[in-house]
């Protein structure tokens, strides 16, 4: 009998690891650019990011729900093959 939980756990760990790596890269990028960029430019970038978050915040829950459903579907399809 074949172990079916190994590939599923691997895919879940891959998704979580990818999100963790993306967060670390963004945190490092901000840490590197903050002392280099002028204060006004950093303020403008932060304001732009805040505007982006305020625009996308109402749709964030459905976007995350679709992403979770897609990830579950990807895991199930890989599980059946």
mmCIF file of C-alpha atoms in Angstrom:
data_model
loop_
_atom_site.group_PDB
_atom_site.id
_atom_site.type_symbol
_atom_site.label_atom_id
_atom_site.label_comp_id
_atom_site.label_asym_id
_atom_site.label_seq_id
_atom_site.Cartn_x
_atom_site.Cartn_y
_atom_site.Cartn_z
ATOM 1 C CA UNK A 1 0.000 0.000 0.000
ATOM 2 C CA UNK A 2 1.279 3.395 -0.928
ATOM 3 C CA UNK A 3 1.677 6.179 1.611
ATOM 4 C CA UNK A 4 -0.661 8.928 0.425
ATOM 5 C CA UNK A 5 0.024 11.558 3.065
ATOM 6 C CA UNK A 6 3.634 12.250 2.077
ATOM 7 C CA UNK A 7 2.887 14.136 -1.164
ATOM 8 C CA UNK A 8 -0.015 16.015 0.435
ATOM 9 C CA UNK A 9 2.098 17.156 3.366
ATOM 10 C CA UNK A 10 4.877 18.070 0.961
ATOM 11 C CA UNK A 11 2.592 20.294 -1.076
ATOM 12 C CA UNK A 12 1.142 21.975 2.016
ATOM 13 C CA UNK A 13 4.645 22.536 3.378
ATOM 14 C CA UNK A 14 5.680 23.922 -0.015
ATOM 15 C CA UNK A 15 2.833 26.439 -0.032
ATOM 16 C CA UNK A 16 3.556 27.556 3.532
ATOM 17 C CA UNK A 17 7.287 27.718 2.820
ATOM 18 C CA UNK A 18 6.708 29.789 -0.319
ATOM 19 C CA UNK A 19 4.573 32.294 1.577
ATOM 20 C CA UNK A 20 7.158 32.464 4.341
ATOM 21 C CA UNK A 21 9.951 33.065 1.821
ATOM 22 C CA UNK A 22 7.922 35.806 0.118
ATOM 23 C CA UNK A 23 7.335 37.539 3.472
ATOM 24 C CA UNK A 24 11.024 37.332 4.357
ATOM 25 C CA UNK A 25 12.075 38.754 0.982
ATOM 26 C CA UNK A 26 9.647 41.659 1.332
ATOM 27 C CA UNK A 27 10.810 42.352 4.894
ATOM 28 C CA UNK A 28 14.472 42.312 3.787
ATOM 29 C CA UNK A 29 13.727 44.543 0.803
ATOM 30 C CA UNK A 30 12.056 47.139 3.028
ATOM 31 C CA UNK A 31 14.924 46.885 5.537
ATOM 32 C CA UNK A 32 17.477 47.463 2.786
ATOM 33 C CA UNK A 33 15.642 50.312 1.053
ATOM 34 C CA UNK A 34 14.549 52.249 4.141
ATOM 35 C CA UNK A 35 17.965 53.730 5.040
ATOM 36 C CA UNK A 36 18.897 54.289 1.394
ATOM 37 C CA UNK A 37 15.814 56.055 0.078
ATOM 38 C CA UNK A 38 15.026 59.653 1.034
ATOM 39 C CA UNK A 39 12.370 60.186 3.697
ATOM 40 C CA UNK A 40 9.870 61.740 1.304
ATOM 41 C CA UNK A 41 10.107 58.807 -1.095
ATOM 42 C CA UNK A 42 9.679 56.287 1.726
ATOM 43 C CA UNK A 43 6.670 58.266 2.980
ATOM 44 C CA UNK A 44 5.181 58.228 -0.531
ATOM 45 C CA UNK A 45 5.784 54.465 -0.837
ATOM 46 C CA UNK A 46 4.148 53.802 2.524
ATOM 47 C CA UNK A 47 1.196 56.031 1.593
ATOM 48 C CA UNK A 48 0.842 54.231 -1.733
ATOM 49 C CA UNK A 49 0.922 50.847 -0.026
ATOM 50 C CA UNK A 50 -1.676 52.023 2.496
ATOM 51 C CA UNK A 51 -3.888 53.209 -0.383
ATOM 52 C CA UNK A 52 -3.483 49.841 -2.119
ATOM 53 C CA UNK A 53 -4.403 47.968 1.067
ATOM 54 C CA UNK A 54 -7.436 50.212 1.667
ATOM 55 C CA UNK A 55 -8.647 49.601 -1.897
ATOM 56 C CA UNK A 56 -8.190 45.833 -1.797
ATOM 57 C CA UNK A 57 -9.285 45.277 1.832
ATOM 58 C CA UNK A 58 -13.009 44.810 1.037
ATOM 59 C CA UNK A 59 -12.169 42.046 -1.460
ATOM 60 C CA UNK A 60 -9.390 40.471 0.598
ATOM 61 C CA UNK A 61 -11.511 37.783 2.259
ATOM 62 C CA UNK A 62 -12.992 36.485 -1.043
ATOM 63 C CA UNK A 63 -9.533 36.596 -2.669
ATOM 64 C CA UNK A 64 -8.048 34.551 0.170
ATOM 65 C CA UNK A 65 -11.010 32.129 0.022
ATOM 66 C CA UNK A 66 -10.445 31.551 -3.705
ATOM 67 C CA UNK A 67 -6.708 31.090 -3.114
ATOM 68 C CA UNK A 68 -7.360 28.545 -0.351
ATOM 69 C CA UNK A 69 -9.888 26.705 -2.537
ATOM 70 C CA UNK A 70 -7.374 26.654 -5.416
ATOM 71 C CA UNK A 71 -4.652 25.313 -3.121
ATOM 72 C CA UNK A 72 -6.967 22.596 -1.807
ATOM 73 C CA UNK A 73 -7.946 21.690 -5.370
ATOM 74 C CA UNK A 74 -4.288 21.558 -6.376
ATOM 75 C CA UNK A 75 -3.552 19.240 -3.449
ATOM 76 C CA UNK A 76 -6.527 16.986 -4.240
ATOM 77 C CA UNK A 77 -5.650 16.766 -7.930
ATOM 78 C CA UNK A 78 -2.087 15.872 -7.063
ATOM 79 C CA UNK A 79 -3.388 13.354 -4.535
ATOM 80 C CA UNK A 80 -5.494 11.537 -7.144
ATOM 81 C CA UNK A 81 -2.723 11.215 -9.731
#
